[in-house]
Structures are given as structure tokens and as C-alpha cells.
PDB file of C-alpha atoms in Angstrom:
ATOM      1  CA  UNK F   1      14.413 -13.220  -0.790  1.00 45.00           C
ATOM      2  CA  UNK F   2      12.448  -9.832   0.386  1.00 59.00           C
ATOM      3  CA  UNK F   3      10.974 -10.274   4.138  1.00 80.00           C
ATOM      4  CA  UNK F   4      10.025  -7.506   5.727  1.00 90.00           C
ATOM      5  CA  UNK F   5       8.661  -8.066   9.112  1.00 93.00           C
ATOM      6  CA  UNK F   6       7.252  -5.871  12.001  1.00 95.00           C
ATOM      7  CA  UNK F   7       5.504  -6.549  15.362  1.00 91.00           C
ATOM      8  CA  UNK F   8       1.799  -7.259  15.129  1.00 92.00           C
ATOM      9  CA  UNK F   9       0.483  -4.718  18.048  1.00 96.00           C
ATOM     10  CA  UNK F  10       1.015  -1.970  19.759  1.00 97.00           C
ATOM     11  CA  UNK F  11      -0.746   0.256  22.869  1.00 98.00           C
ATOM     12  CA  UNK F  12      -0.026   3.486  23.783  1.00 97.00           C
ATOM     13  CA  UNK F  13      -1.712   6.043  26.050  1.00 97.00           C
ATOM     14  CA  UNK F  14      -2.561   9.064  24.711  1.00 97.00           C
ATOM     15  CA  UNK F  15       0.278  11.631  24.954  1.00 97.00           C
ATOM     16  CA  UNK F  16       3.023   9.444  24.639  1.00 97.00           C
ATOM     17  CA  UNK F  17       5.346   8.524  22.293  1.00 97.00           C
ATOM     18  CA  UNK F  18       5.145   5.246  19.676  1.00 97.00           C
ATOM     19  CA  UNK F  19       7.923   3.460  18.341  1.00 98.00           C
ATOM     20  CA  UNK F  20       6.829   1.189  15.559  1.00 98.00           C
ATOM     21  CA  UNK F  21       9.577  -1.024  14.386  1.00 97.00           C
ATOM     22  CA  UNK F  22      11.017  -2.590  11.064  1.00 96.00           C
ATOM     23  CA  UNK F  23      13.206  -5.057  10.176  1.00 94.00           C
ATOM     24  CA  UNK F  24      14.114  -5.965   6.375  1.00 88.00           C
ATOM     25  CA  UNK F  25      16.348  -8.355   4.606  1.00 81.00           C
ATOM     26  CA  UNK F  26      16.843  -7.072   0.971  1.00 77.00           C
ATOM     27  CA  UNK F  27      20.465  -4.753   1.560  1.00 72.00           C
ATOM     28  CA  UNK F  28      19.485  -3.697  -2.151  1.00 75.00           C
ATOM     29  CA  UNK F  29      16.756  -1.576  -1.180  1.00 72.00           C
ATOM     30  CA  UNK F  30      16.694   2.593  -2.022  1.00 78.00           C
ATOM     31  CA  UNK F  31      13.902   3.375  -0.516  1.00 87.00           C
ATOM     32  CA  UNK F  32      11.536   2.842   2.773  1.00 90.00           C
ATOM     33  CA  UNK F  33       8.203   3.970   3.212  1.00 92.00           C
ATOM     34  CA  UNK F  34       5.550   4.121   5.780  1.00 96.00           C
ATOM     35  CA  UNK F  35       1.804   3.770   5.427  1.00 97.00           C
ATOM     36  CA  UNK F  36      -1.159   3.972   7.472  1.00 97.00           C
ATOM     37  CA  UNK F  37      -4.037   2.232   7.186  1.00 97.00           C
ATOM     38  CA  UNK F  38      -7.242   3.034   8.873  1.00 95.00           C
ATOM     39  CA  UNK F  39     -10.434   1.032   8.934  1.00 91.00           C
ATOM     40  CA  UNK F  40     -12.033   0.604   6.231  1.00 86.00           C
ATOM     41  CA  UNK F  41      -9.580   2.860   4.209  1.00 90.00           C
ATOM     42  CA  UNK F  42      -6.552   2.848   1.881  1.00 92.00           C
ATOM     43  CA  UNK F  43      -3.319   3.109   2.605  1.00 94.00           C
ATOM     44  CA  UNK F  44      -1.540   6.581   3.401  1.00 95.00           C
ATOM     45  CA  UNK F  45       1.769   7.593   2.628  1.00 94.00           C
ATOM     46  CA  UNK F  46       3.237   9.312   6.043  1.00 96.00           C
ATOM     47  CA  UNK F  47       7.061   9.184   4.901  1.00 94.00           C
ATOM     48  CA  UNK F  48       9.638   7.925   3.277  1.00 92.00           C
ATOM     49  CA  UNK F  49      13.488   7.693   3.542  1.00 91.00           C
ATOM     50  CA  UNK F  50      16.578   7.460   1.081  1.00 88.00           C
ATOM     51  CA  UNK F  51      18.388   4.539   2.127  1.00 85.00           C
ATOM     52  CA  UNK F  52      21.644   7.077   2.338  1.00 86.00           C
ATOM     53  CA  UNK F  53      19.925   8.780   4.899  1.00 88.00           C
ATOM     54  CA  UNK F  54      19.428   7.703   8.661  1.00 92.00           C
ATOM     55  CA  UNK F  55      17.078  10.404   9.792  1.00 95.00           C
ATOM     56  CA  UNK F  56      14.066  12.048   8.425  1.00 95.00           C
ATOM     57  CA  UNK F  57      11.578  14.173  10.461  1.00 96.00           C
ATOM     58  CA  UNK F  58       8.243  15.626   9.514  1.00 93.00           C
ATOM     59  CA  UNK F  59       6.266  17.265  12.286  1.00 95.00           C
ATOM     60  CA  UNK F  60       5.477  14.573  15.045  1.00 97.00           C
ATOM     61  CA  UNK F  61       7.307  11.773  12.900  1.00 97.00           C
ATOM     62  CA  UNK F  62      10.622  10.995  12.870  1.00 97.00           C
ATOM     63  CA  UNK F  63      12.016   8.029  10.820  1.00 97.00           C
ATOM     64  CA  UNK F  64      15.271   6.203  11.878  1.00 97.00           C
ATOM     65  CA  UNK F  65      17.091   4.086   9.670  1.00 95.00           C
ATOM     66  CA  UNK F  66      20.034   1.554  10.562  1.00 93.00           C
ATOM     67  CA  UNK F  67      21.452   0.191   7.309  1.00 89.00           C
ATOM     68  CA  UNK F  68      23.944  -2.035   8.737  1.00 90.00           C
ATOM     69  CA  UNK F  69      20.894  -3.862  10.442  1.00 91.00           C
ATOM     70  CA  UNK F  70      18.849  -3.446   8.279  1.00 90.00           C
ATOM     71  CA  UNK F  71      15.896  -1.891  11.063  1.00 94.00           C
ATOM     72  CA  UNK F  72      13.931   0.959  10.143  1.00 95.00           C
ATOM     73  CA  UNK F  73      11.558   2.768  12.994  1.00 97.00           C
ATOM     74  CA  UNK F  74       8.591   5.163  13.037  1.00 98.00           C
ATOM     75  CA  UNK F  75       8.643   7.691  16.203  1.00 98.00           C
ATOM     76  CA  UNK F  76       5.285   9.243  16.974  1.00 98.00           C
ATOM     77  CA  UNK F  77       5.785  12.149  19.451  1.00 98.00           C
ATOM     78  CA  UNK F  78       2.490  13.140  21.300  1.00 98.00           C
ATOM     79  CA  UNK F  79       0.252   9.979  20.211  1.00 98.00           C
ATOM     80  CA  UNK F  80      -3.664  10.808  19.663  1.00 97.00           C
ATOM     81  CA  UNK F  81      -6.226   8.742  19.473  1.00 96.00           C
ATOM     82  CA  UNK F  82      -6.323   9.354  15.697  1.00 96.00           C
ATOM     83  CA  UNK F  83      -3.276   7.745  15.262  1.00 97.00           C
ATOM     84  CA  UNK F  84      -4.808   4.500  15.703  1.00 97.00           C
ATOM     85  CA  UNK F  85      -4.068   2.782  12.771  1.00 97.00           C
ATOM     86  CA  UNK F  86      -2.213   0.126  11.290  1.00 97.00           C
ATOM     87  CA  UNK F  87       1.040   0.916  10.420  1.00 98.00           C
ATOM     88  CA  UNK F  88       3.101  -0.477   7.219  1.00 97.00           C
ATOM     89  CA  UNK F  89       6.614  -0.271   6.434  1.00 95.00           C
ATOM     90  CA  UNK F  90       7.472  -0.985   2.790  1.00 92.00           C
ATOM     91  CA  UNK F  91      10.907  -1.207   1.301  1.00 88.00           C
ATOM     92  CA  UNK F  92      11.353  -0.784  -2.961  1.00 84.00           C
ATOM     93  CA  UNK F  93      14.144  -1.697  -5.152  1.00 74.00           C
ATOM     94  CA  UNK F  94      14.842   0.591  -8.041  1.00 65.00           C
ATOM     95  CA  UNK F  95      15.153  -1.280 -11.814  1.00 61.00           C
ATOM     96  CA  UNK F  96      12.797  -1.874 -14.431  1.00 55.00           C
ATOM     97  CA  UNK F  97      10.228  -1.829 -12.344  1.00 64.00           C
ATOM     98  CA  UNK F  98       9.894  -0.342  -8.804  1.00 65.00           C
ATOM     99  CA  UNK F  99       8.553  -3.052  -6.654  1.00 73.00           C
ATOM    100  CA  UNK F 100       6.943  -2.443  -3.131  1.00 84.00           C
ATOM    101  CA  UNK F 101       7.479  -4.779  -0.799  1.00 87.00           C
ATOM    102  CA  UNK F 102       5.309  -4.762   2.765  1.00 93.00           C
ATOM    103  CA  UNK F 103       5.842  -5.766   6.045  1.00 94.00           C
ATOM    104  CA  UNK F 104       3.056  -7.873   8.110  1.00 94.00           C
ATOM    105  CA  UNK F 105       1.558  -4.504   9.964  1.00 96.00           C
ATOM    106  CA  UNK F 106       1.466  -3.199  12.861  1.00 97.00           C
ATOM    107  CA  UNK F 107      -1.762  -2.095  14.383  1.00 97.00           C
ATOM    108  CA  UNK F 108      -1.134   0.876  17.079  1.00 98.00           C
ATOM    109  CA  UNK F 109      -3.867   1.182  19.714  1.00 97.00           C
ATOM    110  CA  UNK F 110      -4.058   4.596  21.538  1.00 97.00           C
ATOM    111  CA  UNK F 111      -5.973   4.737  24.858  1.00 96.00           C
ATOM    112  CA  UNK F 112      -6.923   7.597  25.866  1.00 93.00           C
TER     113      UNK F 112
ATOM    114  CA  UNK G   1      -8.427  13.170   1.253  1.00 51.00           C
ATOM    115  CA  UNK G   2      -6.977  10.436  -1.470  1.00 61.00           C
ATOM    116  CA  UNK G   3      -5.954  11.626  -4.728  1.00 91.00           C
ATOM    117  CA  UNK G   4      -7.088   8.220  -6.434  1.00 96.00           C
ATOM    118  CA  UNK G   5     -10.495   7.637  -7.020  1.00 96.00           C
ATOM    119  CA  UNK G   6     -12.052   4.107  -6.593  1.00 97.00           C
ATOM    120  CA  UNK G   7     -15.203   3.098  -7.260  1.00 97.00           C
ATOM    121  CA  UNK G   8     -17.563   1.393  -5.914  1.00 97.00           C
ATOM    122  CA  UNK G   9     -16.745   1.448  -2.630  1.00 96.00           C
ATOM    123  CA  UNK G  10     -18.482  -1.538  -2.312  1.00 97.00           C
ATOM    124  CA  UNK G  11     -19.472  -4.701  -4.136  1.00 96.00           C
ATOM    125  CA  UNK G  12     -21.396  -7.594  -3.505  1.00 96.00           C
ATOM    126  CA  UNK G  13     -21.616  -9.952  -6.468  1.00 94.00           C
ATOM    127  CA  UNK G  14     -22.348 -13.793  -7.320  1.00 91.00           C
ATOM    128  CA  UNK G  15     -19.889 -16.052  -8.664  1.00 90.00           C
ATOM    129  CA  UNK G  16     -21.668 -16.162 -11.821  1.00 89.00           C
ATOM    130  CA  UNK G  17     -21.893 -12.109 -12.166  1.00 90.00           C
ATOM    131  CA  UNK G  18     -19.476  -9.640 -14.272  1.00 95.00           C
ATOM    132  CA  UNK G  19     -18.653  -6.452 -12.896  1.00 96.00           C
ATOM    133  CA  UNK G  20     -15.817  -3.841 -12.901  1.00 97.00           C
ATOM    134  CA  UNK G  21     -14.283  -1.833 -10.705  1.00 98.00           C
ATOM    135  CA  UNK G  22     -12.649   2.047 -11.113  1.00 98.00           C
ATOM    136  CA  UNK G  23      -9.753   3.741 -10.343  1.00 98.00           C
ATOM    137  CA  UNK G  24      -9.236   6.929 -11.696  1.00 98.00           C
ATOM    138  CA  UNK G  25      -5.909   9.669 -10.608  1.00 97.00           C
ATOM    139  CA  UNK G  26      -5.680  13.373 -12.020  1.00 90.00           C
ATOM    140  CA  UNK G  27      -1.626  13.433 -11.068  1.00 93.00           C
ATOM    141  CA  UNK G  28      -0.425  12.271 -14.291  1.00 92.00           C
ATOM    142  CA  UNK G  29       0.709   9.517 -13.116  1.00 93.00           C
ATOM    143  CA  UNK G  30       2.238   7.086 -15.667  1.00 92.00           C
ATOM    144  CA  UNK G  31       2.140   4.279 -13.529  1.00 92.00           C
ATOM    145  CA  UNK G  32      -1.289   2.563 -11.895  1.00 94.00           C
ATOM    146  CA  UNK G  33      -1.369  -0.604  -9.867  1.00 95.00           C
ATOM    147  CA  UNK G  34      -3.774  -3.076  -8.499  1.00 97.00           C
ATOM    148  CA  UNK G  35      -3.458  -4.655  -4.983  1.00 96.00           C
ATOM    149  CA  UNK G  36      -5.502  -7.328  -3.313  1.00 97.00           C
ATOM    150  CA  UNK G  37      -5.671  -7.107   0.692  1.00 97.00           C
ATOM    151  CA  UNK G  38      -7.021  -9.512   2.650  1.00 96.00           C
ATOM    152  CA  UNK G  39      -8.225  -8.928   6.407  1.00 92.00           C
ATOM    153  CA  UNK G  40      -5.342  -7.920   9.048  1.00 88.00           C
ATOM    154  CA  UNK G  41      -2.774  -8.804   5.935  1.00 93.00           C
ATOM    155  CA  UNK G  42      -0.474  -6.484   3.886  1.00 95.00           C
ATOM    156  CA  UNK G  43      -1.661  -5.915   0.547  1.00 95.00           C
ATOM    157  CA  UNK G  44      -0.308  -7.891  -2.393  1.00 94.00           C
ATOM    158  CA  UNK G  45       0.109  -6.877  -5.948  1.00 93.00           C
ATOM    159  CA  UNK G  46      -1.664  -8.392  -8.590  1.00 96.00           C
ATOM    160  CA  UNK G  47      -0.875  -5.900 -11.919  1.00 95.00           C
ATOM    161  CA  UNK G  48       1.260  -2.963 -12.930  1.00 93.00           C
ATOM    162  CA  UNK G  49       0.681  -0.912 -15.334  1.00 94.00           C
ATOM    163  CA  UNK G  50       2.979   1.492 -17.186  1.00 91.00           C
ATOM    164  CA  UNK G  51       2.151   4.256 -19.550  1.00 92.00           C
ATOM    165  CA  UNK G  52      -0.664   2.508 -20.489  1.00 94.00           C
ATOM    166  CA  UNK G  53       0.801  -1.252 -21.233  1.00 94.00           C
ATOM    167  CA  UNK G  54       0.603  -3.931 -18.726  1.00 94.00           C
ATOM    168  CA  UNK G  55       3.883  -4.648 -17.334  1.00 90.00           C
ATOM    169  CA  UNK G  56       3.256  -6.856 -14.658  1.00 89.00           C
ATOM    170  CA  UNK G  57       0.896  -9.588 -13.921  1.00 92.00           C
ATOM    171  CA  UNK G  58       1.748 -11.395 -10.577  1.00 91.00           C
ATOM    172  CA  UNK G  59       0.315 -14.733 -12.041  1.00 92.00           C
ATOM    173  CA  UNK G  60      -3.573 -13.678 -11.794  1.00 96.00           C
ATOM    174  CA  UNK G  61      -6.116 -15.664 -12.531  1.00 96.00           C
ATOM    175  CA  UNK G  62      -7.645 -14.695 -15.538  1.00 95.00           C
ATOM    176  CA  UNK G  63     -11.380 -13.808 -14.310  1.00 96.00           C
ATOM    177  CA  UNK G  64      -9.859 -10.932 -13.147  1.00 97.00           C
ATOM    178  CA  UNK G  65      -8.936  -8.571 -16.515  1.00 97.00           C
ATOM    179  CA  UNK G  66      -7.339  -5.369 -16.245  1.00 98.00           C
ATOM    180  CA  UNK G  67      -7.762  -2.875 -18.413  1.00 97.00           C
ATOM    181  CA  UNK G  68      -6.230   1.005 -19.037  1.00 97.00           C
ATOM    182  CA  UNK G  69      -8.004   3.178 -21.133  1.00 95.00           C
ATOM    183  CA  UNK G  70      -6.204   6.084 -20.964  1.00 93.00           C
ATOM    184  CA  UNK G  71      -3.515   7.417 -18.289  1.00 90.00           C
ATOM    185  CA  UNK G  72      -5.938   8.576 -15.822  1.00 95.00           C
ATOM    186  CA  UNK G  73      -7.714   5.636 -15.751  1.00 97.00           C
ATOM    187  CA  UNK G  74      -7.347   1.866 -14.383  1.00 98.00           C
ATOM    188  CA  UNK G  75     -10.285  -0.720 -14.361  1.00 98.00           C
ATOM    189  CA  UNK G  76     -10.702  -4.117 -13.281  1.00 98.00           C
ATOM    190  CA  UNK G  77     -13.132  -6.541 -14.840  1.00 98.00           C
ATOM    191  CA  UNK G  78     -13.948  -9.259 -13.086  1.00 96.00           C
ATOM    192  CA  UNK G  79     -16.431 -12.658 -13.755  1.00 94.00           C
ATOM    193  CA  UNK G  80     -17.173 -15.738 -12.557  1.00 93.00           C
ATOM    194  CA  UNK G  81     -14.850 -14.911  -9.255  1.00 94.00           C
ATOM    195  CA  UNK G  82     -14.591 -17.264  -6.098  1.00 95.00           C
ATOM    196  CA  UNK G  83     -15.584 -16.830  -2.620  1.00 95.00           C
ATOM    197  CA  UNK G  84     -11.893 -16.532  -1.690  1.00 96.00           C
ATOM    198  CA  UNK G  85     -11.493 -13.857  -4.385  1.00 97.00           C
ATOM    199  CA  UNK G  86     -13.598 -11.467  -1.521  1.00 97.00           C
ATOM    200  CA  UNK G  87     -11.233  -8.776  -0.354  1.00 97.00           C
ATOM    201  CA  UNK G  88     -10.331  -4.990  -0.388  1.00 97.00           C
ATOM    202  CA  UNK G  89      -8.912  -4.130  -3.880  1.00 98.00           C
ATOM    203  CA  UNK G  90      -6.272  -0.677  -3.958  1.00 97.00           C
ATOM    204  CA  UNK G  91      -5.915   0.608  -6.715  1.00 97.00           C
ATOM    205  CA  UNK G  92      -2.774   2.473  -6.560  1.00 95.00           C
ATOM    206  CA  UNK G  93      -0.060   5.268  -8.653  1.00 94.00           C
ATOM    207  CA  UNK G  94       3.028   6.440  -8.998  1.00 91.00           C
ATOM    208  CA  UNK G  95       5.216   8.908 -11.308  1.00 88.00           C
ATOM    209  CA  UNK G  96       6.898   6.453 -12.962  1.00 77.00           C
ATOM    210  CA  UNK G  97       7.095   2.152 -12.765  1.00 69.00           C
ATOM    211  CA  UNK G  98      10.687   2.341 -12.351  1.00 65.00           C
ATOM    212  CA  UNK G  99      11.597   5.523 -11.227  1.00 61.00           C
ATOM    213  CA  UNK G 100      13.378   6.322  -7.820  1.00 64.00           C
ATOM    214  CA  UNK G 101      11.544   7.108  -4.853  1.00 66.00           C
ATOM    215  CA  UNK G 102       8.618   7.484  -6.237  1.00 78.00           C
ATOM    216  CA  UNK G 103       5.759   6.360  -3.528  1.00 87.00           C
ATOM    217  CA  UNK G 104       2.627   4.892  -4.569  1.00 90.00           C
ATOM    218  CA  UNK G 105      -0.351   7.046  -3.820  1.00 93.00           C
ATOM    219  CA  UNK G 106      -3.156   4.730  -2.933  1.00 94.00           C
ATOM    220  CA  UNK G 107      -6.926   5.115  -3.261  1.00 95.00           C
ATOM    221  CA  UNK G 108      -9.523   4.013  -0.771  1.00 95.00           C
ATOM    222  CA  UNK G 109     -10.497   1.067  -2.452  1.00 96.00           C
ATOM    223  CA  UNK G 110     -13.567  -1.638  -3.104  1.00 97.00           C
ATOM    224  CA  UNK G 111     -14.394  -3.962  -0.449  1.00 97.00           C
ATOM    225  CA  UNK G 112     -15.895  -6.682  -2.709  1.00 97.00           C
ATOM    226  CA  UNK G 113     -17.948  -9.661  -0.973  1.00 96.00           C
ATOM    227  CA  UNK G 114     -18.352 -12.969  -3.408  1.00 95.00           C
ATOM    228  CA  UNK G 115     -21.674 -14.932  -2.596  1.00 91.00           C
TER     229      UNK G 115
END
């Protein structure tokens, strides 16, 4: 089965660095996203990751990516108070038909 | 800014009411999706739709209808619904259904309140 779970809260002060955490079961998966959902909003797509790859960076992200257990991360360098969100990983399996899986959220608290 | 369009933003309805809701994505997109989130939960998907056809229907009741006009376009019709039918609805795209890492761009979506 697909389970893709993540801690329920974090707090950070403002300035520092978040690590938001992700653990999957499915080793079939090609892709990993994350998406960030504010209140009363959508999700966003921040990034996503080839599961061939262990590192991505964009800007004040970084993504990390152990295959062999199966635990994805989300590094936020320099955390703002606009950052405060909650966070979702999301692994997909290619085929017919590209389904998302999510993981519980994380909401990320940012004190300034 | 989201690139997918929902509308309303919100919607308050009785269970005895028929309304729709919007979606609507200028990325030619051949894929469109609807979600149903419930509070402090990840969303769940409810139907997929692929160049048009319906392709997947996650066992949804049928007072909620889906329906796609054209490619740009994704509605949701919706009667007689239940109280626990209240939630945020995405409405959501991609390139392709099937195609490799190819995210889902999601709109803002309708927080809709049952009475």
C-alpha cells in the first residue's frame, strides 16, 4: 500500500533553518513533490525531485532524497514568517494514470 | 498567483439546492482533477479527467457530477449534498494523466459550507 507520512508541526524562529521531513513506503515511486498550503488557499508546487536524483536546490530550498529509506526532506535556509504554511510531500507513480499520493502535512510555524 | 481558476470562492448551499462549481486553466493542460480537503487533512481525489473523458472516479457519490466541456474547462455539479460533503474543493491540472513528472498545478479552490 502507499503511506506517506510526515510530522504534524513544526516551530522555527525567524532566520533559521527548517527541516520538514518525509517518509514513504511505495519503492515504485518516480517522482516527489512538495506543496504548500496557506490558509485559506490552494496548494503550491515549491519542488519536485526525480527519484534518480538525491539533491535538488532552488534558491532557499533544498530537497534531499534517500531512496534506500525511502525519506525525503525539505531544507528552508533563512525561514520568514511567510513561510508559515503547511507543508505537503506527495510521491506519484508513473502508468496509465499518474496518481498523487499525500502525506498527513506538516504545518511550519515561524516566530518571529 | 495560481494559474487555475476556481470559482466561487465560496459556497453556502442547502441540502436540497443544485449548484456548480468552476475550474478553468489556460496551460493546455490535458489533464484536470478534482480534490476534496477536509480541515488540517491532505486532500483526496475524487475524479480525473483526461483529454476531455473521465478516467477516474474514486467511488463518488453520485450528487456530485463532473463535467468537461472543453480542455480548459472542469465543472462540478453538485445536488442534494450532505453536511459532511462541506469542505475545500481543488480543482487541479497537469500536462498529461500519465505522463512523467508532470506536477499538478492547483487552483485556490471553493470552500463550500452544507446547511
Amino acid at each position: 500500500g502507499e503511506d506517506v507520512e510526515q510530522s504534524l508541526f513544526l516551530s522555527v524562529r525567524e532566520g533559521d533553518s527548517s527541516v520538514i521531513n518525509c517518509t514513504y513506503t511505495d519503492s515504485s515511486s518516480t517522482y516527489l513533490y512538495w506543496y504548500k498550503q496557506e490558509p485559506g488557499a490552494g496548494l503550491q508546487l515549491l519542488t519536485y525531485i526525480f527519484s534518480n536524483m538525491d539533491m535538488k536546490q532552488d534558491q532557499r530550498l533544498t530537497v534531499l532524497l534517500n531512496k534506500k529509506d525511502k525519506h525525503l526532506s525539505l531544507r528552508i535556509a533563512d525561514t520568514q514568517t511567510g513561510d508559515s504554511a503547511i507543508y505537503f510531500c506527495a510521491e506519484s507513480i508513473s502508468g496509465g494514470y499518474q496518481k498523487v499520493t499525500f502525506g498527513t502535512g506538516t504545518k511550519l510555524q515561524v516566530i518571529p | 498567483d495560481t494559474e487555475v481558476t476556481q470559482t466561487p470562492k465560496h459556497l453556502v448551499m442547502g441540502m436540497t439546492n443544485k449548484k456548480s462549481l468552476k475550474c478553468e486553466q489556460h496551460m493546455g493542460h490535458r489533464a484536470m482533477y478534482w480534490y476534496k480537503q477536509k480541515a488540517k487533512k491532505p486532500p483526496e481525489l475524487m475524479f480525473v479527467y483526461s483529454y476531455e473523458k473521465l478516467s477516474i472516479n474514486e467511488s463518488v457519490p453520485s450528487r456530485f457530477s463532473p463535467e468537461c466541456p472543453n480542455s480548459s474547462l472542469l465543472n462540478l455539479h453538485l445536488h442534494a449534498l450532505q453536511p459532511e460533503d462541506s469542505a475545500l474543493y481543488l480543482c487541479a491540472s497537469s500536462q498529461e494523466a500519465g505522463g512523467m513528472g508532470q506536477p499538478q498545478h492547483f487552483g485556490d479552490g471553493t470552500r463550500l459550507s452544507i446547511l
